[in-house]
Short mmCIF file of C-alpha atoms and ligand atoms in Angstrom, two decimals:
data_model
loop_
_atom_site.label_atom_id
_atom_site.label_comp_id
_atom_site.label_asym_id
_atom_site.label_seq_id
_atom_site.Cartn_x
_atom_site.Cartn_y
_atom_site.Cartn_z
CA UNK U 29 79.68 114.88 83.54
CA UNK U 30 79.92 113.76 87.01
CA UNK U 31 81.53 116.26 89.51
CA UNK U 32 81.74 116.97 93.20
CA UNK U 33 80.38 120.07 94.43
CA UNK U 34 82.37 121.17 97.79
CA UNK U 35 81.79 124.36 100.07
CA UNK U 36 84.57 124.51 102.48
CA UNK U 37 85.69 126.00 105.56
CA UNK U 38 83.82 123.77 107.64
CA UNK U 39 84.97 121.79 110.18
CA UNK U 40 84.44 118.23 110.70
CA UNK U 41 82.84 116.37 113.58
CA UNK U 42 81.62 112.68 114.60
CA UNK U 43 82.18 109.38 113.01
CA UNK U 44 83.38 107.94 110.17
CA UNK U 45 83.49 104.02 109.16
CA UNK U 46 86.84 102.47 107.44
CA UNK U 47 85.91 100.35 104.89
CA UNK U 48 88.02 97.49 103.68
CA UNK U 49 91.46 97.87 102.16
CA UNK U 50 91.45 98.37 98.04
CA UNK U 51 94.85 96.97 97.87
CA UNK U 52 94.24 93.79 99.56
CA UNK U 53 91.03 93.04 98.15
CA UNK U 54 92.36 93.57 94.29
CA UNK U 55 94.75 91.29 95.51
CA UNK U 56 92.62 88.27 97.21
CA UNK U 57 89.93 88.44 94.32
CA UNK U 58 92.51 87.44 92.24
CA UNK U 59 94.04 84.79 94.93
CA UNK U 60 90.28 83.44 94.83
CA UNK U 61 91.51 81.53 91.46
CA UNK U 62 93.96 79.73 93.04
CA UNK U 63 90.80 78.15 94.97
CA UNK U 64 89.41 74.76 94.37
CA UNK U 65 85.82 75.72 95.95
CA UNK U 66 83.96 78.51 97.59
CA UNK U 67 86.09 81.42 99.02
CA UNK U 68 83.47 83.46 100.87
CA UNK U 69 85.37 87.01 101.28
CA UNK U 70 84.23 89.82 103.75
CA UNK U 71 84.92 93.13 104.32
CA UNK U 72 85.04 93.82 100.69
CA UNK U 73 85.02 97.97 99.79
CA UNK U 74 82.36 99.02 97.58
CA UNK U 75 84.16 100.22 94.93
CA UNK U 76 85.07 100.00 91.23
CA UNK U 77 88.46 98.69 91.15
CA UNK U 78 86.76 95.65 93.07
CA UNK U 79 83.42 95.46 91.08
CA UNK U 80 85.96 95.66 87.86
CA UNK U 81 88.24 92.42 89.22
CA UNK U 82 85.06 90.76 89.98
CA UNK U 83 83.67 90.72 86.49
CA UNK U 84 86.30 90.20 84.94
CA UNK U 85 86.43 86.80 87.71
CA UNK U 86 82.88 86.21 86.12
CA UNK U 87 83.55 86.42 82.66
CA UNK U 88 86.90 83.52 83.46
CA UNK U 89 83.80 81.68 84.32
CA UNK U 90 83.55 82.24 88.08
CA UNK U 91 80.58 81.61 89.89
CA UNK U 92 80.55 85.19 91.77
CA UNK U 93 77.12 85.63 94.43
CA UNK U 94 76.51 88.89 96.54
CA UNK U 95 76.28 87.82 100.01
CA UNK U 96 75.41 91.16 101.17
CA UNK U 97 76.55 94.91 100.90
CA UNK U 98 80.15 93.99 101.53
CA UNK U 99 80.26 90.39 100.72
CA UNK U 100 80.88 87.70 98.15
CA UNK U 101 80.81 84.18 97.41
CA UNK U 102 83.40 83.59 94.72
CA UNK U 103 84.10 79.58 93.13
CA UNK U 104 86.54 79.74 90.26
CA UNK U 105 86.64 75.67 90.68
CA UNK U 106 85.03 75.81 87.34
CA UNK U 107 87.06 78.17 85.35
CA UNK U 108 88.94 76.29 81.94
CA UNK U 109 90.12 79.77 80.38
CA UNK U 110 93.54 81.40 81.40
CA UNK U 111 93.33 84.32 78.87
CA UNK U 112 91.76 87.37 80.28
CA UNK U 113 89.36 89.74 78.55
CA UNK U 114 91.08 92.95 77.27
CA UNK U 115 88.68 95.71 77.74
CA UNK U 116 88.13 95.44 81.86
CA UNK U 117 91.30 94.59 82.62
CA UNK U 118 93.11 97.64 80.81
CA UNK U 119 91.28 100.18 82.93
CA UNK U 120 92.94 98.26 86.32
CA UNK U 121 96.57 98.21 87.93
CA UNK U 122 95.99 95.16 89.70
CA UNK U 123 95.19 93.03 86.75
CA UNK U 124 98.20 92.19 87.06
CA UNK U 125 97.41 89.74 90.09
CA UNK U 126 95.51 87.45 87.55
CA UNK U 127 99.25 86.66 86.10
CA UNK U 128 100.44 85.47 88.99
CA UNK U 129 97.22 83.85 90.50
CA UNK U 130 96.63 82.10 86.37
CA UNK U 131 100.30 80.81 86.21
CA UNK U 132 99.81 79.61 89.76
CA UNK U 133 96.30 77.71 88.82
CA UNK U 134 97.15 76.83 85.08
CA UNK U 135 100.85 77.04 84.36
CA UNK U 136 99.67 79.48 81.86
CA UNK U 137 98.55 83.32 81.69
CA UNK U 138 97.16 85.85 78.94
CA UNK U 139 96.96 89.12 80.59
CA UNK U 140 96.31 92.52 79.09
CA UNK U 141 98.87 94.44 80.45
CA UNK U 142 97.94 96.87 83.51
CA UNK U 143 96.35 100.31 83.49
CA UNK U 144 95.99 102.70 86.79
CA UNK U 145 97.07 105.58 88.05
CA UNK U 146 99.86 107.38 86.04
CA UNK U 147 102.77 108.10 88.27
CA UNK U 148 105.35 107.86 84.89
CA UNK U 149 106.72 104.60 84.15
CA UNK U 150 105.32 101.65 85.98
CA UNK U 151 107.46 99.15 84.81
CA UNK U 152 106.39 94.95 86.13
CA UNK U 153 110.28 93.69 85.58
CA UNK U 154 110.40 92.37 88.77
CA UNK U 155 107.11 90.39 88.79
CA UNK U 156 108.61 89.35 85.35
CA UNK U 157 111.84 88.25 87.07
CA UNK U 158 110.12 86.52 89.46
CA UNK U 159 107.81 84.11 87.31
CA UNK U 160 110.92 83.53 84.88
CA UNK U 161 112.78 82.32 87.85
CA UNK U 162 109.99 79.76 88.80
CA UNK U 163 109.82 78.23 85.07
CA UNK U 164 107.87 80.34 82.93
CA UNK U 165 108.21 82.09 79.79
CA UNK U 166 106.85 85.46 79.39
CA UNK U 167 106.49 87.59 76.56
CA UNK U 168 104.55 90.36 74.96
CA UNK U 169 102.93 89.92 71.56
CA UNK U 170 99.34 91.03 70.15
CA UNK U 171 98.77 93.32 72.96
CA UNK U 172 98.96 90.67 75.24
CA UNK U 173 101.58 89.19 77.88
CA UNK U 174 101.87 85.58 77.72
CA UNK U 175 103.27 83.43 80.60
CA UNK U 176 103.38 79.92 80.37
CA UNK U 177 105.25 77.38 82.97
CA UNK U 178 107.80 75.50 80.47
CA UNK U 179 106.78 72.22 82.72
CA UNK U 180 103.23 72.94 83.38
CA UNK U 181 103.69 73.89 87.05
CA UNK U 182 105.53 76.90 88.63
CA UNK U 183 108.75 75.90 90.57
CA UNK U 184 109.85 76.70 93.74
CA UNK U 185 112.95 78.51 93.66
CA UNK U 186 114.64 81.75 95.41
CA UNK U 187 114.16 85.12 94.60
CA UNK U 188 115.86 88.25 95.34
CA UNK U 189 113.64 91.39 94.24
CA UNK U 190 116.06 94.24 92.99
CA UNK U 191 113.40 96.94 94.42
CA UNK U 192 110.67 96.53 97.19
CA UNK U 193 107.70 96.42 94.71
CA UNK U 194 104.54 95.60 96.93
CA UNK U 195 103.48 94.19 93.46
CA UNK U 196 105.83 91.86 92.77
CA UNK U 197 106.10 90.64 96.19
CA UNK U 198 102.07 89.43 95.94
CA UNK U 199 102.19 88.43 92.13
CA UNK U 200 104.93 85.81 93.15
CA UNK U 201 103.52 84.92 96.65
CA UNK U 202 100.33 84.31 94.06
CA UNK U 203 102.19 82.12 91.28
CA UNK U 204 103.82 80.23 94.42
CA UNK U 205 101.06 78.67 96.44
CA UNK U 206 100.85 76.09 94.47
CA UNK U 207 104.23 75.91 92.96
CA UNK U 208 106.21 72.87 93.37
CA UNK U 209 108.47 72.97 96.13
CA UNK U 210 109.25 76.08 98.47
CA UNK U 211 109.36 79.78 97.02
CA UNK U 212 111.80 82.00 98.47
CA UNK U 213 111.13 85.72 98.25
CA UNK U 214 113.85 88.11 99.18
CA UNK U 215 114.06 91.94 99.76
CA UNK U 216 109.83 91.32 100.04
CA UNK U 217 107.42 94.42 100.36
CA UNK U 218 106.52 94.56 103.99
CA UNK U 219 102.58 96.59 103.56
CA UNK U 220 99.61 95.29 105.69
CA UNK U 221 98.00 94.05 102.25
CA UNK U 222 100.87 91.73 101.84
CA UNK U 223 100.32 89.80 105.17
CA UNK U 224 96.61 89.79 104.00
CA UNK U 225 97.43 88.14 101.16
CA UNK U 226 99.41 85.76 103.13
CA UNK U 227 96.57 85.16 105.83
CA UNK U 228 94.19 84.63 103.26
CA UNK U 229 95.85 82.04 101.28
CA UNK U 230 97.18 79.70 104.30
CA UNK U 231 93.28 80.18 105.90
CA UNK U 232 92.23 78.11 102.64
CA UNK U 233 95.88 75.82 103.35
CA UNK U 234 98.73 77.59 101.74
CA UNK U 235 101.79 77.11 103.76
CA UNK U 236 103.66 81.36 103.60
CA UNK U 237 105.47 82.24 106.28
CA UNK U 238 107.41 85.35 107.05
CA UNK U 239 105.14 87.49 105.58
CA UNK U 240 105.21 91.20 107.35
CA UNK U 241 108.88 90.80 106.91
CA UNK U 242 111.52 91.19 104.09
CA UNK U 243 112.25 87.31 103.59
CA UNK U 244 108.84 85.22 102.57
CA UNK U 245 108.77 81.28 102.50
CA UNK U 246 105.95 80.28 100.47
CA UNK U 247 105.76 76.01 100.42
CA UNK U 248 103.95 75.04 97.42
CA UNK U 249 100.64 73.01 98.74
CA UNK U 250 98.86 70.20 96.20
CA UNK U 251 95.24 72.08 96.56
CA UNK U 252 93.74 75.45 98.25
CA UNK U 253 90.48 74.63 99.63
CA UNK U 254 87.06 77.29 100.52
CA UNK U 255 86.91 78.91 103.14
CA UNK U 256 85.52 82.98 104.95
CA UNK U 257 87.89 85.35 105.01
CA UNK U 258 87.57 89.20 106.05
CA UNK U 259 89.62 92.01 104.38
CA UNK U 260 91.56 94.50 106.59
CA UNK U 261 90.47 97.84 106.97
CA UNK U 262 91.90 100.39 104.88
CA UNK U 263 95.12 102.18 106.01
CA UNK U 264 94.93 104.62 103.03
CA UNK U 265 91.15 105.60 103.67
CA UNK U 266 91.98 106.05 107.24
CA UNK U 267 94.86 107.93 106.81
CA UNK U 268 92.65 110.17 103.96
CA UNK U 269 90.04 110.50 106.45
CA UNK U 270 92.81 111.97 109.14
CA UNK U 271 94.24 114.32 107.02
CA UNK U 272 91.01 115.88 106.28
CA UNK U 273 90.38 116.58 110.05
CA UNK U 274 93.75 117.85 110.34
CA UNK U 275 93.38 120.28 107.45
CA UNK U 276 89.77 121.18 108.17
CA UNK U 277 89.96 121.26 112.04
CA UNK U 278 87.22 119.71 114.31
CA UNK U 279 87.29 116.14 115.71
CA UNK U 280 86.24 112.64 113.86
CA UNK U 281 86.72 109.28 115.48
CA UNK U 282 87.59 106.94 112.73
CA UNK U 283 86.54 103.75 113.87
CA UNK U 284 87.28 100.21 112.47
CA UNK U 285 90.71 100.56 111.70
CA UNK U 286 94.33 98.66 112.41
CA UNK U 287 95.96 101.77 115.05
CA UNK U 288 99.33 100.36 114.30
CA UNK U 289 98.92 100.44 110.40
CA UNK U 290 98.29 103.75 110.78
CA UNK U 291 101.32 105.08 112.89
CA UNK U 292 103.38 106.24 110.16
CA UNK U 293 100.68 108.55 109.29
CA UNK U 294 99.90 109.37 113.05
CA UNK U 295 103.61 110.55 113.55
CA UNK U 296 103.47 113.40 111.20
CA UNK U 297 100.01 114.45 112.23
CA UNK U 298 101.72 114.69 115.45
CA UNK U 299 104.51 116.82 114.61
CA UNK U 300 102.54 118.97 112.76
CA UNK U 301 100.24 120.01 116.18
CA UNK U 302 97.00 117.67 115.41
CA UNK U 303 95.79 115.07 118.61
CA UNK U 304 95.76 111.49 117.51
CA UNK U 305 94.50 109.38 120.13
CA UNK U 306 94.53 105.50 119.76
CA UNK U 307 91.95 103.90 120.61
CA UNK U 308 91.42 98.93 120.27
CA UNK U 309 90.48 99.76 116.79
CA UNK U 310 89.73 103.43 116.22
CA UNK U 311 91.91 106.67 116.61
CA UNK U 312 90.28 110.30 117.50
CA UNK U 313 91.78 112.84 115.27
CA UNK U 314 91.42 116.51 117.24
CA UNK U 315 92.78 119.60 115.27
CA UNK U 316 91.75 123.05 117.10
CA UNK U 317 95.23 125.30 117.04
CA UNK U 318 97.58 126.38 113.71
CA UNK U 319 99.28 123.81 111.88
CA UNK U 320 103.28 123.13 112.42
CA UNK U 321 105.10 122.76 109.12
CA UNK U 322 106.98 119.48 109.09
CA UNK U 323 109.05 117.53 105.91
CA UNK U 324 107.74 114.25 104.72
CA UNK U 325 109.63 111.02 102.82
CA UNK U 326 107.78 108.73 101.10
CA UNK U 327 109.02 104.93 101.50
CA UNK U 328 107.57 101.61 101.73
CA UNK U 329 105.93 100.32 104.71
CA UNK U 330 106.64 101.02 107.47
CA UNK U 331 107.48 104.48 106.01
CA UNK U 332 105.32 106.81 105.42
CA UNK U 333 102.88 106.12 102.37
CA UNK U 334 103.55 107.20 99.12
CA UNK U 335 99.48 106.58 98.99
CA UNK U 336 99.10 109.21 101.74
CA UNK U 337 101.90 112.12 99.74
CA UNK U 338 99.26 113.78 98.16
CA UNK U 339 96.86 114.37 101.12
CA UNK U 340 99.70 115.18 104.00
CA UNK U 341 100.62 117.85 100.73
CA UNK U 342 97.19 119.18 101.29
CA UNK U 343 97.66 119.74 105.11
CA UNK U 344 101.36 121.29 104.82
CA UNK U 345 100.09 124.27 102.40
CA UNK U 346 98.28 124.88 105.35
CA UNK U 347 100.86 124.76 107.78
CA UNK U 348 102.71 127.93 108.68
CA UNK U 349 106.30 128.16 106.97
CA UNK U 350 107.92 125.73 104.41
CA UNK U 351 107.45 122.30 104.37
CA UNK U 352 109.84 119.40 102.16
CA UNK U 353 108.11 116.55 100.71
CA UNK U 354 110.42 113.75 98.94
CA UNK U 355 108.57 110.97 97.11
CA UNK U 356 110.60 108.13 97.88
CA UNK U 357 108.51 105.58 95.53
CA UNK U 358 107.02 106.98 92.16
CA UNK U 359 108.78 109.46 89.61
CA UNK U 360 106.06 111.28 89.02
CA UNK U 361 103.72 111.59 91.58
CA UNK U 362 102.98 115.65 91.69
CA UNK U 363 101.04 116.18 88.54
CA UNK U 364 97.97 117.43 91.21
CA UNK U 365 100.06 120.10 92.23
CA UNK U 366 99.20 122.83 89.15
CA UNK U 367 95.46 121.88 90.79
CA UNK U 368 96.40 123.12 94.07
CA UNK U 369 97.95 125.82 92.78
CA UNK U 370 94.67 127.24 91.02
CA UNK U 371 93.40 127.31 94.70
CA UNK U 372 96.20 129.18 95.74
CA UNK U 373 99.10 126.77 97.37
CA UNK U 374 102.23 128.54 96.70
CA UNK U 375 104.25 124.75 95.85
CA UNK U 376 107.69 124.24 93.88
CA UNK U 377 108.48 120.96 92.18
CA UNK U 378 112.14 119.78 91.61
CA UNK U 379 111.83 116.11 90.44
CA UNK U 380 111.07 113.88 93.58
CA UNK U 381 110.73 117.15 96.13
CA UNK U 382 108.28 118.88 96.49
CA UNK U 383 109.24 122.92 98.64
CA UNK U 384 105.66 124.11 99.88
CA UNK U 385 105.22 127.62 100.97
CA UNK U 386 102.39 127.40 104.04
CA UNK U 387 99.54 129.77 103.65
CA UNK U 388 96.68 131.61 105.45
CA UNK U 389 94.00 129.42 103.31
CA UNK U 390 92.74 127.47 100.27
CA UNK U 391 90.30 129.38 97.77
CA UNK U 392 87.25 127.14 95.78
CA UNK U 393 88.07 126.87 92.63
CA UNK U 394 86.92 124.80 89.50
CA UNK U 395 89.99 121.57 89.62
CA UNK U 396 90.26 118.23 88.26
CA UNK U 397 91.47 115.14 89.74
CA UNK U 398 94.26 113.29 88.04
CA UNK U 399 94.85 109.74 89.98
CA UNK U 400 93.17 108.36 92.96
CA UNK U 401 94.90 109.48 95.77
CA UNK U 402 95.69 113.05 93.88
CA UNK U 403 91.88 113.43 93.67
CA UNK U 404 91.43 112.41 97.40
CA UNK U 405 93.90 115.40 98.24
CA UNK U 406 91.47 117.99 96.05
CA UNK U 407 88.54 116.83 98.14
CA UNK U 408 90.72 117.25 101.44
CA UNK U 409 91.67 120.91 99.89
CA UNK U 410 88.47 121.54 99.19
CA UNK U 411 86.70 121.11 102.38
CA UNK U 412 89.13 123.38 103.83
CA UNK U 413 89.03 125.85 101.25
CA UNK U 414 87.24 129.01 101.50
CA UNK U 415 84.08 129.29 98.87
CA UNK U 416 82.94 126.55 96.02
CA UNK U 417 85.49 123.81 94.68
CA UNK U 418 84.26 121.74 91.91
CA UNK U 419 85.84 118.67 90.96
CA UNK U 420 85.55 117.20 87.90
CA UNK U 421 87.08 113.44 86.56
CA UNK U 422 85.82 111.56 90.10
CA UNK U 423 85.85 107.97 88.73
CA UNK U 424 89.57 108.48 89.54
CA UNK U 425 88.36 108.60 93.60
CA UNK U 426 85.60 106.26 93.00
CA UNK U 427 87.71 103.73 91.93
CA UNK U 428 89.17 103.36 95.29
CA UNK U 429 86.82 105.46 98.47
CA UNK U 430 83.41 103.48 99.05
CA UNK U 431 80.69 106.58 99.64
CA UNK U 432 83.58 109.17 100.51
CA UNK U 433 79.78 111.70 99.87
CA UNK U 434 78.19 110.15 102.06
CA UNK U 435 81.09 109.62 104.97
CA UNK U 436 81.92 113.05 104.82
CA UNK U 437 78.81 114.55 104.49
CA UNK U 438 78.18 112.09 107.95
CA UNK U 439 80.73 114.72 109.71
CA UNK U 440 79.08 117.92 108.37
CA UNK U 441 81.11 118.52 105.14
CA UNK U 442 79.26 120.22 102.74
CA UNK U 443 79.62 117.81 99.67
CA UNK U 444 77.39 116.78 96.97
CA UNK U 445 77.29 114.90 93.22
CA UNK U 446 76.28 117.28 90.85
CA UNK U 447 75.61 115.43 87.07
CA UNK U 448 75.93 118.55 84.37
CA UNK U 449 75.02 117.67 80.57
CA UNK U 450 78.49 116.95 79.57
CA UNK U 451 79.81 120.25 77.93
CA UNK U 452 81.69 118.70 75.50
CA UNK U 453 78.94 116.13 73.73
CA UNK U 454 76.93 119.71 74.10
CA UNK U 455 79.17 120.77 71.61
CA UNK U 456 79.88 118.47 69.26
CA UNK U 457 76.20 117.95 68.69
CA UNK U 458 75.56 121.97 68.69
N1 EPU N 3 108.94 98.84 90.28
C1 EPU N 3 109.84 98.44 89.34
N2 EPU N 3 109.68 97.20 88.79
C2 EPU N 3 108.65 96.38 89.14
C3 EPU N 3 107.73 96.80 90.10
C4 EPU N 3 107.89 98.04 90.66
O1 EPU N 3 110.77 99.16 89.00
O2 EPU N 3 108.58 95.28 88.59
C5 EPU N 3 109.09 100.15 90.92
C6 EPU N 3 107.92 101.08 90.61
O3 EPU N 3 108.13 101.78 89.40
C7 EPU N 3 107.93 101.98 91.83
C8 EPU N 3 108.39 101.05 92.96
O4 EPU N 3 109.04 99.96 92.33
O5 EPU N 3 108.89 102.99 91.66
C9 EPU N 3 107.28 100.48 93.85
O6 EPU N 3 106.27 99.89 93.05
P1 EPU N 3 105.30 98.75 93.61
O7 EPU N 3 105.48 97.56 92.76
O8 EPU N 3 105.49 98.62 95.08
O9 EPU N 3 103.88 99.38 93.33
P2 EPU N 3 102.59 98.66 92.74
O10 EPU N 3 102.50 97.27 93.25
O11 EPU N 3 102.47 98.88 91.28
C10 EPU N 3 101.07 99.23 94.76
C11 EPU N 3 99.76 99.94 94.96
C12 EPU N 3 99.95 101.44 94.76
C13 EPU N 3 101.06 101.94 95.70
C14 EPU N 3 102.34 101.12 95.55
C15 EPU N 3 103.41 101.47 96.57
C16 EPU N 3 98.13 98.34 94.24
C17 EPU N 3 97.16 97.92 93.21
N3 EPU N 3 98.79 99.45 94.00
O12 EPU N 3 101.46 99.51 93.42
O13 EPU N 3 98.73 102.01 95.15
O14 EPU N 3 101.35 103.29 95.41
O15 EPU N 3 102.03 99.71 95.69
O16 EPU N 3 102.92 101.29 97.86
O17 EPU N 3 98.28 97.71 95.26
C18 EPU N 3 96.97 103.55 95.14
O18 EPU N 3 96.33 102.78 95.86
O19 EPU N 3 96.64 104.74 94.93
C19 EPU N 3 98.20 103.06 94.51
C20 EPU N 3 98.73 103.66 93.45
#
């Protein structure tokens, strides 16, 4: 067993490096299919959701080179086969990009269907909706979801998306590049990623416009041709990275990041009595006096970020007097908080809200993470916490923070992977 070994109470100073954004790049891997030649993509974060998307790329038949640490050479012009291997992409959400990006290139998709984080039910009706607009049939049989364009091409056509789904929003962008005629996507996600997506495609000659906004036009080009293309930085790491100064104190300049993706995030850190200072492409986080208790709504961009809920949770139990929290996007997004609560956060959950008592301080204790971001939160609770956390489950984090050891341990957190004999094989074979 893997864990992270954590001695808090310290507080954090220096520099820390933003790595590219997860969600756009388990987006654009995918979007590489839709490429007749070399897509050279940069600014990729090391990390397994992207090494996952990759192989599975590879075993399609993509040619897939390392460039260097944080780039790859990807050329799906090859690639004959539109049914995708079950085992790899089960243990990923965005699978569900190679729908899209397969019905876009083939007229024709067999997808496992998604895994990920558990937030309840994570339904893909609207992504559904949107490819059964365009032409296709889609149905579920053998374990498998079948899509197949009933003329051989996706059409263009207009679509109104019942809920903003960041998800569906991309998938169709994806199955629309090369549609015939134009694709009209209303009621659109708004996230960075999602102009990303967009940016990428029409630098290799898609024609999307509107994207940032809730109305996309996506003309359908003929061909997509190679081309470089560098990920933005991650909002979500940023925003981790900021919360962890704010509940540990000190001062961290987090350099290579997007200041305006970040000002939903900034906001609350500012009502809640930390210094965020923007800088061309860094902000200084500064926390030196108590913590003000604030309430928080999750909602799609430009809200605040349902990806940032369980992190900003980890500041306000630190935050003198009660704090609200309403998750705006998931159902079930709290299932971290019995974890905080073995290290002492007094926090009641009601469905979607969240009531959190602040108090003096966390205490280590021995915790598990649960999803991504919910893991994040532990580490964030952890450094702040007074004696030895020890996480346990961290391929949940890894599958979405490149070297979040090694960055914090850069700003004097006292962090380190401890491998144990796994208890359980240990007994089964005593
Ligand atoms: N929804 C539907 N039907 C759909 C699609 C979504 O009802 O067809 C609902 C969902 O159940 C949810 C809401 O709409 O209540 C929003 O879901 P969305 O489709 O926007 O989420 P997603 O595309 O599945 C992405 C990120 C998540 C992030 C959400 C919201 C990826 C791979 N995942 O998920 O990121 O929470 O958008 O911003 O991009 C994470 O990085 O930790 C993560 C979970």
């Amino acid at each position: 067993m893997t864990k992270y070994v954590i001695h808090g109470g310290k507080p954090l100073y220096g520099e820390i490096d933003i790595s590219g954004a997860k969600n756009a790049a388990v987006a654009i891997i995918p979007a590489a299919l839709l490429v007749d030649g070399v897509c050279r993509i940069e600014n990729l974060p090391q990390i397994s959701d992207v090494t996952l998307l990759l192989n599975i790329l590879q075993e399609l038949g993509a040619d897939v080179r390392t460039v260097n640490r944080t780039t790859v050479d990807v050329d799906c012009s090859h690639i004959r086969n539109a049914r995708v291997p079950e085992e790899l992409a089960r243990k990923i959400r965005a699978s569900y990009y190679l729908i899209g990006a397969l019905l876009g290139r083939f007229g024709s998709a067999e997808v496992p269907p998604p895994g990920g984080c558990d937030f309840g039910g994570r339904p893909i009706d609207q992504h559904i909706k949107g490819f059964v607009a365009m032409g296709a049939n889609v149905d579920v049989r053998g374990g498998y979801i079948h899509a197949k364009a009933s003329n051989g091409r996706m059409n263009g056509t207009q679509i109104y998306l019942d809920i903003v789904s960041v998800g569906a929003t991309m998938n169709i962008m994806l199955a629309a590049a090369l549609a015939d005629g134009m694709t009209i996507i209303e009621n659109a996600a708004k996230e960075p990623h999602i102009v990303d997506l967009a940016n990428f495609l029409n630098s290799m000659g898609a024609e999307i416009m509107g994207a940032g906004t809730d109305v996309i036009k996506i003309r359908g080009v003929e061909r997509l041709t190679g081309g470089t293309y560098s990920i933005i930085p991650d909002q979500i790491e940023a925003g981790t990275y900021m919360t962890a100064v704010a509940a540990t104190g000190g001062e961290v300049l987090i350099k290579n990041v997007i200041p305006k993706h970040l000002e939903c995030i900034t906001a609350k850190l500012l009502e809640m009595g930390v210094d965020v200072e923007e800088r061309d492409d860094a902000v200084l986080v500064r926390r030196t006096g108590k913590l003000t208790r604030t309430n928080v709504k999750t909602l799609p961009y430009p809200g605040f970020p349902t990806d940032m809920q369980p992190q900003i949770a980890a500041v306000l139990c630190l935050a003198e007097g009660t704090s609200v929290i309403t998750e705006g996007v998931w159902d079930n997004r709290y299932r971290y908080v019995d974890e905080f609560r073995r290290m002492g956060a007094q926090i009641q959950v009601d469905g979607k809200i969240a009531v959190i008592e602040g108090v003096e301080k966390f205490t280590g204790a021995r915790i598990q993470a649960c999803d991504l971001r919910a893991g994040a939160a532990m580490v964030i609770a952890g450094l702040a916490a007074q004696g030895t956390t020890e996480i346990g489950h961290i391929h949940h984090i890894e599958r979405g923070y490149e070297d979040i050891v090694r960055k914090l341990s850069g700003v004097g957190a006292d962090i380190r992977v401890v491998v144990t004999p796994d208890e359980d094989k240990q007994a089964q074979v005593g």
